mmCIF file of C-alpha atoms in Angstrom:
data_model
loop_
_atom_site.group_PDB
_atom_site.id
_atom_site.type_symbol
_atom_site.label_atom_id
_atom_site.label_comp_id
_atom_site.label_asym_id
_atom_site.label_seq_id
_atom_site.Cartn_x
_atom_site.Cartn_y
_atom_site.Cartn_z
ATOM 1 C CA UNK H 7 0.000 0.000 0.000
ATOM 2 C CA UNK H 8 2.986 2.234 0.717
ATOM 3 C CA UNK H 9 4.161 2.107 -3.133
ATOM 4 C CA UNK H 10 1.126 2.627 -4.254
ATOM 5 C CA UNK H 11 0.936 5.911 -2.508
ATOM 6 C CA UNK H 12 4.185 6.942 -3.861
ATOM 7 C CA UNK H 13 3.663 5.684 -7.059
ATOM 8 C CA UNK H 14 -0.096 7.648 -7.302
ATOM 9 C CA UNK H 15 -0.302 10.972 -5.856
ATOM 10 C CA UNK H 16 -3.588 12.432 -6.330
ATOM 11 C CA UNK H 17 -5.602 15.342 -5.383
ATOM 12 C CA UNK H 18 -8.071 14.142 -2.640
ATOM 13 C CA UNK H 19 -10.875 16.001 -2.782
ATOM 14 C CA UNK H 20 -11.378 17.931 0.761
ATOM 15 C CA UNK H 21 -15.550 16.266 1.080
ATOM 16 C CA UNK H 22 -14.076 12.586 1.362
ATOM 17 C CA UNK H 23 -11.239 13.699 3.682
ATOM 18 C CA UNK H 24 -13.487 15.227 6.176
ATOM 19 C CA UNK H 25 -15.874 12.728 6.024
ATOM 20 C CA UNK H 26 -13.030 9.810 6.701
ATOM 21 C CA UNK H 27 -12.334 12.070 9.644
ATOM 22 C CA UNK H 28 -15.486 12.296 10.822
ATOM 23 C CA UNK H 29 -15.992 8.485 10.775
ATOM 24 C CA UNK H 30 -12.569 8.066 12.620
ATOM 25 C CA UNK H 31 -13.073 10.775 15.134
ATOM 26 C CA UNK H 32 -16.805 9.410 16.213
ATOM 27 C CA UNK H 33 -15.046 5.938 16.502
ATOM 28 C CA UNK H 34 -12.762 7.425 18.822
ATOM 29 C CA UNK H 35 -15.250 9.036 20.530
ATOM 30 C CA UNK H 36 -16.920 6.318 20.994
ATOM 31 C CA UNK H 37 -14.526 4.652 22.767
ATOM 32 C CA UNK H 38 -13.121 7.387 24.964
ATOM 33 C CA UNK H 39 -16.798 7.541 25.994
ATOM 34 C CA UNK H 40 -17.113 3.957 27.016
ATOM 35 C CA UNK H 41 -13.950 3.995 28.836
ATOM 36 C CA UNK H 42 -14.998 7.309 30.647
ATOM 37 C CA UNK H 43 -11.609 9.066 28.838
ATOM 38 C CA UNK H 44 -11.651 12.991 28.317
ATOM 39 C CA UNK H 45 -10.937 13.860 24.742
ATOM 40 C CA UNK H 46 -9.069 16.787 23.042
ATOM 41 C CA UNK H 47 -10.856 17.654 19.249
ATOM 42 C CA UNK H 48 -7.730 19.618 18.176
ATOM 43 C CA UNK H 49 -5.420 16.832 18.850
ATOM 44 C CA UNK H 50 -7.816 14.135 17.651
ATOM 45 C CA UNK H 51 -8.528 15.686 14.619
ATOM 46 C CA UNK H 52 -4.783 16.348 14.066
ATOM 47 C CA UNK H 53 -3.656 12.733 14.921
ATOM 48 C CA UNK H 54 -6.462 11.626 12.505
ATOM 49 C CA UNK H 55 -6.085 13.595 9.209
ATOM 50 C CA UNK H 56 -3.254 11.826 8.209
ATOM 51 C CA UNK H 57 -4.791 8.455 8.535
ATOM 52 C CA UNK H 58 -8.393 9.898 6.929
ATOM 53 C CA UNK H 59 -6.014 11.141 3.671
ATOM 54 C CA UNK H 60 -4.304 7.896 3.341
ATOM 55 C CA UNK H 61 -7.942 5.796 3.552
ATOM 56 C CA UNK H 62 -8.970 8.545 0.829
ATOM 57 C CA UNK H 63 -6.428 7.382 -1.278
ATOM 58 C CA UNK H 64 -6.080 4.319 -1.152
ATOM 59 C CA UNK H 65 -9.396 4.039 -1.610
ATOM 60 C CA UNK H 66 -9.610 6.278 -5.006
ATOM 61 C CA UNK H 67 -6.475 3.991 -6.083
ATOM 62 C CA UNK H 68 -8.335 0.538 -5.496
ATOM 63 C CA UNK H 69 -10.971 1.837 -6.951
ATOM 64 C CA UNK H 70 -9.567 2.858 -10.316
ATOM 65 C CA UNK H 71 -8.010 -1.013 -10.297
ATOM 66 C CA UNK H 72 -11.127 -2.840 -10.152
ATOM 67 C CA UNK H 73 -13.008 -0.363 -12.552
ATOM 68 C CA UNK H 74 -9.911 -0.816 -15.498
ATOM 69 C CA UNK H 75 -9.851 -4.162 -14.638
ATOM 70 C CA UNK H 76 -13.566 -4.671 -14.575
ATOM 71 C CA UNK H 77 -13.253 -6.617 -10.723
ATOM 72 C CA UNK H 78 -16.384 -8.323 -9.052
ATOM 73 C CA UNK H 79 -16.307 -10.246 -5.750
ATOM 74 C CA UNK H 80 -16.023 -13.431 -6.150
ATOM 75 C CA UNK H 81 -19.275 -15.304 -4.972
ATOM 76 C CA UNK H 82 -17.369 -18.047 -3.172
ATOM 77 C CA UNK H 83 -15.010 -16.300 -1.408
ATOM 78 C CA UNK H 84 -18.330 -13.757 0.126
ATOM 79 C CA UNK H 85 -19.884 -16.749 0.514
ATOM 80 C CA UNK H 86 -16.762 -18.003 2.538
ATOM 81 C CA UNK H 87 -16.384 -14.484 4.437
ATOM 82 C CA UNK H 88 -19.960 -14.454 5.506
ATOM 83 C CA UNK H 89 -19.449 -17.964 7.131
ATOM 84 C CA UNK H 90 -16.243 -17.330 8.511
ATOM 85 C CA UNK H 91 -17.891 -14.242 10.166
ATOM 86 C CA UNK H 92 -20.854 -16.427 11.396
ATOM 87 C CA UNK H 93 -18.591 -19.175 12.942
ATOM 88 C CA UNK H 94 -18.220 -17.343 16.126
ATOM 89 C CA UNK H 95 -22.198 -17.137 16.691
ATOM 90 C CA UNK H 96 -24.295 -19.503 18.299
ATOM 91 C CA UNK H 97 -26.573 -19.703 15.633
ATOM 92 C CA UNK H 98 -23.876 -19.268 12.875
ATOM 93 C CA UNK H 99 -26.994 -19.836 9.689
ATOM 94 C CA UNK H 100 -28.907 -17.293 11.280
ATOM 95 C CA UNK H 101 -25.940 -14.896 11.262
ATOM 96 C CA UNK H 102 -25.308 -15.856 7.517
ATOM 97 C CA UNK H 103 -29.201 -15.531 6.519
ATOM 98 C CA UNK H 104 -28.736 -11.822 8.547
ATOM 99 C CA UNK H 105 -26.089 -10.944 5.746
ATOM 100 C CA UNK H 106 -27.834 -12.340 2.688
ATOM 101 C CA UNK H 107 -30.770 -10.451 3.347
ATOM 102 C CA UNK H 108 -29.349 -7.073 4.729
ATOM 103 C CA UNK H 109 -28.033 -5.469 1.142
ATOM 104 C CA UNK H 110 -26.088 -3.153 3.287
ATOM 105 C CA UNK H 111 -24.254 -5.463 5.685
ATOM 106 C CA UNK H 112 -23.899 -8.127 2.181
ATOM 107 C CA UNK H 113 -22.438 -5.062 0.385
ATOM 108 C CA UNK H 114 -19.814 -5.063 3.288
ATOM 109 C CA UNK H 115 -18.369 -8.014 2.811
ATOM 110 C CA UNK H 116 -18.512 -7.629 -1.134
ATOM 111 C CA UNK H 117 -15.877 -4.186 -0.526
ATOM 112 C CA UNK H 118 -13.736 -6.345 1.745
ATOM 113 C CA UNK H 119 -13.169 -9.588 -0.816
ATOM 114 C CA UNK H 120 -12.530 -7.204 -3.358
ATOM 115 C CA UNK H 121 -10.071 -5.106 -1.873
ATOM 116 C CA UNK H 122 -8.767 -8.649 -0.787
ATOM 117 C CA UNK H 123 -8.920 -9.906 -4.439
ATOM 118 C CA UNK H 124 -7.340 -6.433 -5.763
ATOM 119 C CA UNK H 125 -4.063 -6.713 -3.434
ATOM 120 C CA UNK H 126 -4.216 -10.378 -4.245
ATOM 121 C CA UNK H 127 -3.907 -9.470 -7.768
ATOM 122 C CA UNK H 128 -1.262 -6.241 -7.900
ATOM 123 C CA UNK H 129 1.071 -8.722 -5.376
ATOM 124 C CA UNK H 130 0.819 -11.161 -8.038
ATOM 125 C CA UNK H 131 2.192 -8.711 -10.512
ATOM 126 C CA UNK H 132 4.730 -7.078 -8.415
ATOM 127 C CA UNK H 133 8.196 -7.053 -8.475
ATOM 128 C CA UNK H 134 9.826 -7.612 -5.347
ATOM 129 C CA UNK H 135 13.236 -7.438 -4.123
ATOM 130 C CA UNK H 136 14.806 -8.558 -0.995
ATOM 131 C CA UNK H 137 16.730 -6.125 0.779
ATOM 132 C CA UNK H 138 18.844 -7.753 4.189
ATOM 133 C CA UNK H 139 18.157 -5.134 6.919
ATOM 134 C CA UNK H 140 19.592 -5.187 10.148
ATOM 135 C CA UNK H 141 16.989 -5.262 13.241
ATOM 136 C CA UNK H 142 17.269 -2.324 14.836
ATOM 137 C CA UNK H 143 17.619 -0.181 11.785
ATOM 138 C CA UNK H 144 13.711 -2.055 11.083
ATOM 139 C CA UNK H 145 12.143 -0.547 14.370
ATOM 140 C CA UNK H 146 13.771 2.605 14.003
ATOM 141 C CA UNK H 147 11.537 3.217 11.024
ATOM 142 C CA UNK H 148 8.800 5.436 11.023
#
């Protein structure tokens, strides 16, 4: 996902940026509330941007692969999601009916065997190179 970043830079338009960071701030707050934590907006918000710009894009980029390369999910591998999701339910067929007839939550799953199947497919096609690096110099990264 990195090189793809580097290798695309696009102009993210401001509406989807603010909206990721709207979606990541509630999350937070969210949490903080359930764990009865104070939060600061103006920190939050710039902890968060970053993170909201990089879904943006990466999102637009994924995107543009499966629409040039005309992607669909693969009906098996939903079909294997949705039960792998329902395995940890008592009633796991109940969970899996829940998803097949909720567009919305079906939809879901769809994005997330796509983007699996799109990363699946660019790591096929990449060209990797192994580079020895020494340990510390690896958690010293950013």
């Amino acid at each position: 996902m990195d090189v793809l970043m580097q290798k695309n830079t696009l102009n993210l338009p401001a509406t989807l940026v603010q909206e990721q960071l709207k979606e990541l701030l509630a999350a937070h707050h969210e949490s903080a509330k359930a764990a009865g934590q104070q939060v600061d907006d103006a920190a939050l918000t710039a902890r968060y941007e970053g993170v909201a710009r990089r879904r943006v894009a990466l999102g637009l980029i994924l995107n543009k692969f499966i629409e040039l390369n005309q992607m669909k999910a693969d009906p098996k591998k939903v079909r294997a999601a949705v039960e792998d999701l329902a395995e940890s339910y008592e009633q796991p067929e109940q969970v899996v009916h829940w998803y097949y007839s909720n567009e919305k939550h079906l939809r879901e799953v769809e994005n997330l065997v796509l983007e699996d199947q799109v990363i699946e497919w660019i790591l096929h096609r990449a060209q990797v190179t192994e580079e020895a690096v020494a340990f510390h110099d690896l958690v010293q990264q950013p």
